[in-house]
CSV table of C-alpha atoms and ligand atoms in Angstrom, one decimal:
chain,number,residue,atom,x,y,z
A,1,MET,CA,-7.7,27.7,4.8
A,2,SER,CA,-9.3,26.0,1.9
A,3,THR,CA,-12.5,27.7,0.9
A,4,GLY,CA,-12.7,27.8,-2.9
A,5,LEU,CA,-12.8,31.6,-2.9
A,6,ALA,CA,-11.2,33.3,-5.8
A,7,THR,CA,-7.7,34.6,-5.3
A,8,ALA,CA,-6.8,37.7,-7.3
A,9,GLY,CA,-3.7,37.4,-9.3
A,10,GLY,CA,-3.3,33.7,-8.3
A,11,GLY,CA,-1.7,34.6,-5.0
A,12,THR,CA,0.4,37.5,-6.2
A,13,THR,CA,-0.9,41.0,-7.0
A,14,SER,CA,-0.3,42.3,-10.5
A,15,SER,CA,0.4,46.0,-10.7
A,16,LEU,CA,-1.8,46.3,-13.8
A,17,GLU,CA,-4.9,45.0,-12.2
A,18,PRO,CA,-6.9,47.2,-9.9
A,19,VAL,CA,-6.6,45.7,-6.4
A,20,PRO,CA,-9.9,45.9,-4.5
A,21,ARG,CA,-9.5,48.0,-1.4
A,22,TRP,CA,-11.7,48.9,1.6
A,23,GLU,CA,-13.4,52.0,0.1
A,24,ASN,CA,-15.8,50.4,-2.3
A,25,ALA,CA,-16.4,47.2,-0.3
A,26,SER,CA,-19.7,46.1,1.0
A,27,PHE,CA,-17.8,43.8,3.2
A,28,ALA,CA,-14.0,43.5,3.8
A,29,VAL,CA,-11.8,41.6,6.3
A,30,ALA,CA,-8.0,41.7,6.5
A,31,ALA,CA,-6.7,38.7,8.4
A,32,HIS,CA,-3.8,36.3,8.0
A,33,SER,CA,-2.0,38.7,5.7
A,34,GLU,CA,-4.9,38.5,3.3
A,35,LEU,CA,-7.6,41.0,2.3
A,36,VAL,CA,-11.0,39.5,1.5
A,37,VAL,CA,-13.3,42.0,-0.3
A,38,ALA,CA,-16.9,41.7,-1.5
A,39,GLU,CA,-18.5,44.4,-3.6
A,40,GLY,CA,-22.3,44.7,-3.9
A,41,GLY,CA,-24.2,41.5,-3.4
A,42,THR,CA,-27.8,40.8,-2.5
A,43,PRO,CA,-29.0,41.6,1.1
A,44,LEU,CA,-30.8,38.7,2.8
A,45,ASP,CA,-34.3,39.7,4.1
A,46,VAL,CA,-34.3,38.1,7.5
A,47,PRO,CA,-36.6,38.6,10.5
A,48,PRO,CA,-35.1,39.7,13.8
A,49,GLY,CA,-33.2,37.3,16.0
A,50,TYR,CA,-30.6,34.7,15.3
A,51,GLY,CA,-32.2,31.3,15.8
A,52,PRO,CA,-32.2,28.4,13.3
A,53,HIS,CA,-34.2,30.6,10.9
A,54,LEU,CA,-31.0,32.5,10.2
A,55,THR,CA,-29.0,29.4,9.0
A,56,ARG,CA,-32.1,28.3,7.0
A,57,ALA,CA,-32.2,31.8,5.4
A,58,VAL,CA,-28.5,31.4,4.5
A,59,ARG,CA,-29.0,28.0,3.0
A,60,GLU,CA,-32.0,29.3,1.1
A,61,ALA,CA,-29.9,32.3,-0.3
A,62,PHE,CA,-27.3,29.8,-1.6
A,63,ARG,CA,-30.0,27.7,-3.1
A,64,ALA,CA,-32.0,30.6,-4.7
A,65,ASN,CA,-28.8,32.0,-6.2
A,66,GLY,CA,-27.8,28.6,-7.6
A,67,SER,CA,-24.5,28.5,-5.5
A,68,ARG,CA,-22.3,25.5,-5.7
A,69,GLU,CA,-20.0,24.7,-2.8
A,70,ASP,CA,-16.8,25.6,-4.7
A,71,ASP,CA,-18.0,28.6,-6.8
A,72,GLY,CA,-16.6,31.3,-4.6
A,73,SER,CA,-20.0,32.7,-3.5
A,74,VAL,CA,-20.4,33.5,0.2
A,75,VAL,CA,-22.9,35.0,2.6
A,76,CYS,CA,-21.2,37.6,4.7
A,77,GLY,CA,-22.1,40.4,7.1
A,78,VAL,CA,-22.9,41.1,10.7
A,79,VAL,CA,-25.1,39.5,13.4
A,80,PRO,CA,-26.1,41.9,16.2
A,81,PHE,CA,-25.3,41.4,19.9
A,82,ASP,CA,-28.9,41.3,21.1
A,83,PRO,CA,-31.0,38.3,20.1
A,84,ALA,CA,-33.8,40.9,19.4
A,85,GLY,CA,-31.8,42.6,16.8
A,86,THR,CA,-31.7,41.9,13.0
A,87,ALA,CA,-28.8,40.4,11.1
A,88,GLU,CA,-27.4,42.3,8.1
A,89,LEU,CA,-26.2,39.6,5.8
A,90,ARG,CA,-25.7,39.6,2.0
A,91,TRP,CA,-25.1,36.9,-0.6
A,92,VAL,CA,-22.2,37.8,-2.8
A,93,PRO,CA,-21.4,35.9,-6.1
A,94,ASP,CA,-17.7,36.1,-5.7
A,95,VAL,CA,-15.3,37.4,-3.1
A,96,VAL,CA,-11.9,38.5,-4.1
A,97,ARG,CA,-8.9,37.6,-1.9
A,98,THR,CA,-5.6,39.4,-2.3
A,99,PRO,CA,-2.4,39.1,-0.4
A,100,TRP,CA,-2.5,42.1,1.9
A,101,GLU,CA,0.1,44.6,2.9
A,102,PRO,CA,-0.7,47.8,4.7
A,103,ARG,CA,-0.1,51.0,2.7
A,104,ALA,CA,1.8,53.8,4.5
A,105,ALA,CA,-0.6,56.6,5.3
A,106,THR,CA,-0.8,59.7,7.5
A,107,ALA,CA,-3.7,61.4,9.1
A,108,GLY,CA,-4.3,64.8,10.6
A,109,PRO,CA,-4.7,65.6,14.2
A,110,CYS,CA,-7.9,64.7,16.0
A,111,PRO,CA,-9.1,65.7,19.5
A,112,ARG,CA,-8.5,62.6,21.6
A,113,GLU,CA,-11.0,62.6,24.4
A,114,ILE,CA,-11.5,59.6,26.6
A,115,PRO,CA,-13.8,61.2,29.2
A,116,ASP,CA,-13.9,60.3,32.8
A,117,ASP,CA,-17.2,58.5,33.1
A,118,PRO,CA,-18.7,58.3,36.6
A,119,GLY,CA,-21.8,56.8,35.1
A,120,TYR,CA,-19.9,53.8,33.9
A,121,ARG,CA,-18.2,53.3,37.3
A,122,ALA,CA,-21.7,53.5,38.9
A,123,ALA,CA,-23.0,50.8,36.5
A,124,VAL,CA,-20.1,48.5,37.4
A,125,ALA,CA,-20.7,49.1,41.1
A,126,GLN,CA,-24.4,48.2,40.6
A,127,ALA,CA,-23.4,45.0,38.7
A,128,LEU,CA,-21.1,44.1,41.5
A,129,ARG,CA,-24.0,44.4,44.0
A,130,ARG,CA,-26.1,42.1,41.8
A,131,ILE,CA,-23.2,39.6,41.6
A,132,GLY,CA,-22.7,39.8,45.3
A,133,ALA,CA,-26.4,39.1,45.8
A,134,GLY,CA,-26.0,35.9,43.8
A,135,GLU,CA,-28.1,37.0,40.8
A,136,LEU,CA,-25.4,36.2,38.3
A,137,ASP,CA,-21.7,35.3,38.1
A,138,LYS,CA,-20.5,37.7,35.4
A,139,VAL,CA,-21.7,40.6,33.2
A,140,VAL,CA,-19.8,42.5,30.5
A,141,LEU,CA,-20.6,46.2,30.7
A,142,ALA,CA,-19.7,48.5,27.7
A,143,ARG,CA,-19.5,52.2,27.1
A,144,THR,CA,-19.3,54.3,23.9
A,145,LEU,CA,-17.3,57.2,22.8
A,146,ASP,CA,-18.3,59.6,20.1
A,147,THR,CA,-15.4,61.4,18.5
A,148,PRO,CA,-15.1,63.7,15.5
A,149,LEU,CA,-13.1,62.5,12.6
A,150,PRO,CA,-9.9,64.5,11.8
A,151,GLY,CA,-9.8,66.8,8.8
A,152,GLY,CA,-8.7,65.0,5.6
A,153,PHE,CA,-9.7,61.7,7.1
A,154,SER,CA,-9.3,58.8,4.7
A,155,VAL,CA,-11.2,55.5,5.3
A,156,ASP,CA,-8.5,53.6,3.4
A,157,GLY,CA,-5.6,55.1,5.5
A,158,TYR,CA,-7.5,54.5,8.7
A,159,LEU,CA,-8.2,50.8,7.9
A,160,ASP,CA,-4.7,50.2,6.7
A,161,ARG,CA,-3.3,51.6,10.0
A,162,LEU,CA,-5.8,49.5,12.0
A,163,ALA,CA,-4.9,46.3,10.1
A,164,ALA,CA,-1.2,47.1,10.3
A,165,ALA,CA,-1.3,47.5,14.1
A,166,ASN,CA,-3.4,44.3,14.4
A,167,PRO,CA,-1.9,41.8,12.0
A,168,HIS,CA,-3.1,38.8,14.1
A,169,GLY,CA,-6.7,39.9,14.3
A,170,TRP,CA,-9.7,40.4,11.9
A,171,THR,CA,-9.8,44.0,10.6
A,172,PHE,CA,-13.2,44.6,9.1
A,173,ALA,CA,-15.3,47.2,7.3
A,174,VAL,CA,-19.0,46.4,6.7
A,175,ARG,CA,-21.6,48.8,5.2
A,176,THR,CA,-24.6,48.7,7.5
A,177,THR,CA,-27.8,50.8,7.8
A,178,GLU,CA,-26.1,52.6,10.8
A,179,GLY,CA,-22.9,53.5,9.0
A,180,LEU,CA,-19.6,51.9,8.0
A,181,LEU,CA,-18.9,49.4,10.8
A,182,THR,CA,-15.1,49.0,11.2
A,183,GLY,CA,-12.8,47.5,13.7
A,184,ALA,CA,-9.9,45.1,14.5
A,185,SER,CA,-11.3,42.1,16.4
A,186,PRO,CA,-8.9,39.9,18.3
A,187,GLU,CA,-11.5,37.3,19.0
A,188,LEU,CA,-12.6,34.3,16.9
A,189,VAL,CA,-16.0,32.9,17.8
A,190,ALA,CA,-16.0,30.1,15.3
A,191,ALA,CA,-14.2,29.1,12.1
A,192,VAL,CA,-14.7,25.9,10.1
A,193,ASP,CA,-12.2,24.8,7.4
A,194,ALA,CA,-10.6,21.6,6.1
A,195,THR,CA,-8.8,21.2,9.4
A,196,GLY,CA,-11.9,21.4,11.5
A,197,LEU,CA,-13.6,23.8,13.9
A,198,THR,CA,-11.8,26.5,16.0
A,199,SER,CA,-13.0,28.9,18.6
A,200,HIS,CA,-10.6,31.2,20.5
A,201,PRO,CA,-12.4,32.9,23.4
A,202,LEU,CA,-10.6,35.8,25.2
A,203,ALA,CA,-11.5,36.9,28.7
A,204,GLY,CA,-9.4,38.3,31.6
A,205,SER,CA,-7.5,41.4,30.4
A,206,ARG,CA,-4.9,44.0,31.2
A,207,PRO,CA,-4.0,47.1,29.3
A,208,ARG,CA,-0.7,46.6,27.4
A,209,ARG,CA,1.9,49.1,28.7
A,210,ALA,CA,4.8,50.8,26.8
A,211,GLY,CA,7.6,48.4,26.0
A,212,GLN,CA,5.7,45.4,27.3
A,213,THR,CA,6.7,42.3,25.3
A,214,GLN,CA,5.9,39.8,28.1
A,215,PRO,CA,2.5,39.4,29.6
A,216,PRO,CA,2.0,40.9,33.0
A,217,ALA,CA,2.7,38.1,35.6
A,218,ASP,CA,-0.4,39.2,37.6
A,219,LEU,CA,-2.7,38.3,34.7
A,220,LEU,CA,-1.9,34.6,34.6
A,221,ALA,CA,-1.7,34.5,38.4
A,222,SER,CA,-5.0,36.3,39.0
A,223,ALA,CA,-7.6,34.0,40.4
A,224,LYS,CA,-10.3,36.5,39.4
A,225,ASP,CA,-9.2,36.6,35.8
A,226,ARG,CA,-8.8,32.8,35.6
A,227,ARG,CA,-12.3,32.4,36.9
A,228,GLU,CA,-13.7,35.0,34.5
A,229,HIS,CA,-12.0,33.2,31.7
A,230,ALA,CA,-13.1,29.7,32.8
A,231,LEU,CA,-16.8,30.9,32.8
A,232,VAL,CA,-16.4,31.6,29.1
A,233,VAL,CA,-14.5,28.5,28.1
A,234,ASP,CA,-16.9,26.1,30.0
A,235,HIS,CA,-19.9,27.7,28.4
A,236,ILE,CA,-18.5,27.5,24.9
A,237,ALA,CA,-17.4,23.9,25.4
A,238,ALA,CA,-20.8,22.9,26.7
A,239,ARG,CA,-22.6,24.6,23.9
A,240,LEU,CA,-20.4,23.2,21.1
A,241,ALA,CA,-20.6,19.6,22.4
A,242,PRO,CA,-23.6,18.5,20.4
A,243,LEU,CA,-22.1,19.9,17.2
A,244,VAL,CA,-18.8,18.1,17.3
A,245,ILE,CA,-17.4,14.5,17.2
A,246,ASP,CA,-14.5,15.5,19.4
A,247,LEU,CA,-13.4,18.7,21.1
A,248,ASP,CA,-10.0,19.7,22.5
A,249,VAL,CA,-10.2,22.2,25.4
A,250,PRO,CA,-6.8,23.1,26.7
A,251,ALA,CA,-6.7,23.1,30.5
A,252,ALA,CA,-5.0,26.4,30.9
A,253,PRO,CA,-5.3,29.7,29.0
A,254,VAL,CA,-2.4,31.4,27.1
A,255,PRO,CA,-1.7,35.1,27.2
A,256,THR,CA,-2.6,36.8,23.9
A,257,ALA,CA,-1.5,40.3,22.9
A,258,THR,CA,-3.2,43.0,20.7
A,259,ASP,CA,-1.8,46.4,20.1
A,260,SER,CA,-3.3,47.8,23.3
A,261,MET,CA,-4.3,44.8,25.4
A,262,TRP,CA,-3.2,41.5,27.0
A,263,HIS,CA,-5.9,38.8,27.2
A,264,LEU,CA,-6.2,35.3,28.5
A,265,GLY,CA,-7.1,33.1,25.5
A,266,THR,CA,-8.0,29.4,25.0
A,267,ARG,CA,-7.8,27.9,21.5
A,268,ILE,CA,-10.6,25.3,21.4
A,269,THR,CA,-10.5,22.9,18.4
A,270,GLY,CA,-12.7,20.0,17.3
A,271,THR,CA,-14.2,18.0,14.5
A,272,PRO,CA,-17.6,19.2,13.5
A,273,ARG,CA,-20.3,16.7,12.8
A,274,PRO,CA,-21.3,16.4,9.1
A,275,GLY,CA,-23.3,19.4,8.0
A,276,VAL,CA,-22.2,21.7,10.8
A,277,GLY,CA,-20.8,24.9,9.4
A,278,SER,CA,-19.0,28.0,10.7
A,279,LEU,CA,-22.3,30.0,11.1
A,280,ASP,CA,-24.0,27.0,12.9
A,281,ALA,CA,-21.2,26.9,15.4
A,282,ALA,CA,-21.0,30.7,15.8
A,283,LEU,CA,-24.7,31.1,16.4
A,284,ARG,CA,-24.7,28.2,18.8
A,285,ILE,CA,-22.4,30.1,21.2
A,286,HIS,CA,-23.3,33.7,20.4
A,287,PRO,CA,-23.5,35.9,22.5
A,288,THR,CA,-20.7,34.2,24.4
A,289,PRO,CA,-20.0,35.1,28.1
A,290,ALA,CA,-17.0,37.0,26.7
A,291,VAL,CA,-19.4,39.8,25.7
A,292,SER,CA,-22.5,39.0,27.7
A,293,GLY,CA,-22.0,37.2,31.0
A,294,VAL,CA,-23.1,34.1,33.0
A,295,PRO,CA,-25.9,33.1,33.0
A,296,VAL,CA,-26.3,34.6,29.6
A,297,GLU,CA,-30.0,35.5,29.9
A,298,ALA,CA,-29.5,37.3,33.3
A,299,ALA,CA,-26.5,39.1,31.8
A,300,LEU,CA,-28.5,40.2,28.8
A,301,ASP,CA,-31.2,41.6,31.0
A,302,LEU,CA,-28.6,43.5,33.1
A,303,VAL,CA,-26.9,44.9,30.0
A,304,ARG,CA,-30.2,46.2,28.7
A,305,THR,CA,-30.9,47.8,32.1
A,306,LEU,CA,-27.5,49.3,32.8
A,307,GLU,CA,-26.2,50.4,29.4
A,308,PRO,CA,-27.9,53.6,28.3
A,309,GLU,CA,-28.2,52.6,24.6
A,310,PRO,CA,-28.7,49.3,22.7
A,311,ARG,CA,-25.3,47.9,21.5
A,312,GLY,CA,-26.5,47.4,17.9
A,313,ASN,CA,-23.8,45.5,16.1
A,314,TYR,CA,-21.1,46.1,18.7
A,315,ALA,CA,-20.3,42.7,20.4
A,316,GLY,CA,-22.1,41.0,17.5
A,317,LEU,CA,-20.6,38.7,14.9
A,318,VAL,CA,-18.8,39.7,11.7
A,319,GLY,CA,-17.8,37.2,9.1
A,320,TRP,CA,-18.6,35.0,6.2
A,321,THR,CA,-19.5,31.4,5.3
A,322,ASP,CA,-19.5,29.6,1.9
A,323,ALA,CA,-22.1,27.2,0.8
A,324,ALA,CA,-20.1,24.3,2.2
A,325,GLY,CA,-20.1,25.9,5.7
A,326,ASN,CA,-16.4,26.9,5.6
A,327,GLY,CA,-15.9,30.4,7.0
A,328,GLU,CA,-14.9,32.6,10.0
A,329,TRP,CA,-17.0,34.6,12.4
A,330,ALA,CA,-15.2,37.0,14.8
A,331,LEU,CA,-16.7,39.3,17.5
A,332,VAL,CA,-17.3,43.0,16.6
A,333,LEU,CA,-14.8,44.4,19.1
A,334,ARG,CA,-12.3,47.3,19.1
A,335,CYS,CA,-14.7,48.9,16.7
A,336,ALA,CA,-15.7,52.3,15.3
A,337,LEU,CA,-19.0,53.0,13.6
A,338,LEU,CA,-18.1,55.7,11.0
A,339,ARG,CA,-20.8,58.2,10.1
A,340,PRO,CA,-20.2,61.5,8.2
A,341,GLY,CA,-17.7,63.5,10.3
A,342,SER,CA,-17.8,61.3,13.4
A,343,ALA,CA,-17.0,57.9,14.8
A,344,ARG,CA,-18.7,55.9,17.6
A,345,LEU,CA,-16.4,53.6,19.5
A,346,SER,CA,-17.6,50.9,21.9
A,347,ALA,CA,-15.7,48.9,24.4
A,348,GLY,CA,-16.7,46.7,27.4
A,349,ALA,CA,-15.1,44.8,30.2
A,350,GLY,CA,-16.2,41.7,32.1
A,351,VAL,CA,-17.4,42.2,35.7
A,352,VAL,CA,-17.1,39.4,38.2
A,353,ALA,CA,-16.7,39.2,42.0
A,354,GLY,CA,-13.4,40.9,42.7
A,355,SER,CA,-13.6,43.4,39.8
A,356,THR,CA,-13.4,47.2,40.6
A,357,PRO,CA,-15.1,50.1,38.8
A,358,GLU,CA,-11.7,51.8,38.3
A,359,ALA,CA,-10.0,48.8,36.7
A,360,GLU,CA,-12.9,48.1,34.4
A,361,HIS,CA,-13.0,51.8,33.3
A,362,ALA,CA,-9.3,51.7,32.6
A,363,GLU,CA,-9.7,48.5,30.6
A,364,THR,CA,-12.4,50.0,28.4
A,365,ALA,CA,-10.2,53.1,27.9
A,366,ALA,CA,-7.3,50.9,26.8
A,367,LYS,CA,-9.6,49.0,24.4
A,368,PHE,CA,-10.8,52.3,22.8
A,369,ALA,CA,-7.1,53.1,22.1
A,370,THR,CA,-7.0,50.5,19.3
A,371,ALA,CA,-9.5,52.3,17.0
A,372,LEU,CA,-8.6,55.8,18.3
A,373,ALA,CA,-4.9,55.4,17.4
A,374,ALA,CA,-5.8,54.3,13.9
A,375,LEU,CA,-8.4,57.1,13.4
A,376,THR,CA,-6.0,59.8,14.4
A,377,GLY,CA,-2.8,58.2,13.0
A,378,ASP,CA,-1.2,58.6,16.5
A,379,ASP,CA,1.0,55.8,17.9
A,380,LEU,CA,-0.2,53.9,20.9
A,381,PRO,CA,2.2,54.5,23.8
A,382,GLY,CA,3.2,50.8,23.5
A,383,GLU,CA,5.9,48.6,22.1
A,384,ALA,CA,3.7,47.6,19.2
A,385,HIS,CA,4.3,50.9,17.4
A,386,GLN,CA,8.0,51.4,18.2
A,387,PRO,CA,10.7,50.5,15.7
B,401,LIG,C1,-16.1,43.4,25.5
B,401,LIG,C2,-14.9,43.5,25.0
B,401,LIG,O1,-13.9,42.6,25.1
B,401,LIG,C3,-14.2,41.3,25.6
B,401,LIG,C4,-14.0,41.2,27.0
B,401,LIG,C5,-12.8,40.9,27.6
B,401,LIG,C6,-12.6,40.9,29.1
B,401,LIG,O2,-13.5,41.3,29.8
B,401,LIG,O3,-11.5,40.6,29.6
B,401,LIG,C7,-11.7,40.4,26.8
B,401,LIG,C8,-11.9,40.3,25.4
B,401,LIG,C9,-13.3,40.3,24.9
B,401,LIG,O4,-13.8,39.1,24.9
B,401,LIG,C10,-14.5,44.7,24.2
B,401,LIG,O5,-13.4,44.7,23.6
B,401,LIG,O6,-15.3,45.6,24.0
């Protein structure tokens, strides 16, 4: 990806120079075998919501700070799930990119509790009744898990383990007013680079079992999961249409693996119209039905009714854009909000006609496993961690 960002060591890492790591970062993403780190920076003072005022504020930040398109400055941070929330973005004069390799690290034991949650099953049952009554087609319902951090916990060790187990995703750490927001997202909402625009929605999922290298046949064959997936793809294609000169939407999804899950995924690509950047595209489709539902407004209402607490930045956007609009925005998923001594994990699952409370509960438990395994240093019971 050509972004004009500074590359530490000209593509190789000198052992004499301190390599920026997660710990001091105000924003960090490991993706594509590269660690992108920002330290400090100037927070953008933006009002709540993520309408056009947000892209205007980003342009204004580049202007006010005298950014040029190729000077390495970026605006990065997180956009919350709920349109009533407030984005936490910062302008950073230069971001350092280093080739990234995980460091070996070990962690102490941690109680691993994934509680049986009858309340979550009841919420899914209620959503199914609303769907059955024709009020909406899909809603994504999430739950959270608070867990103590193990003794001797190291943020660097945890994030290295998380990134090592999720080399094809976006492993992130962002300092927010709520705590250090971390996670390993498998899902790209929008990227713009010299090759064009990409969005890679995921929907329709199965937990990934031990030793499973091939996707479960029943995922691709499942009419329910294909419908759940198509709702997301159709929505994104329709929303992106005004922003692109052409758009390629593959007819069928492709199974995509993370350390703990299989997902149906569709890689949508296109040529953005002049002036359309990564954040424009991401905000145009956020919150996608992959994390909200269909219709989006009805789903947002039901999420607010059925989920006991606001999502905050979970299911929001995490990423960066440069002044030319090049950048990447992923969903805040498989995440853990770190506070002193504890972590808050969030995970959700799409509910459509044909879903069951038991399967959606199991799906969220499997999604928790990504962050839990990295927090505790335990292996997942799957192939991904076996030699
Ligand atoms: C909501 C989450 O994941 C989303 C929901 C999916 C689904 O319902 O199949 C799949 C991937 C994500 O788009 C989550 O990980 O918390």
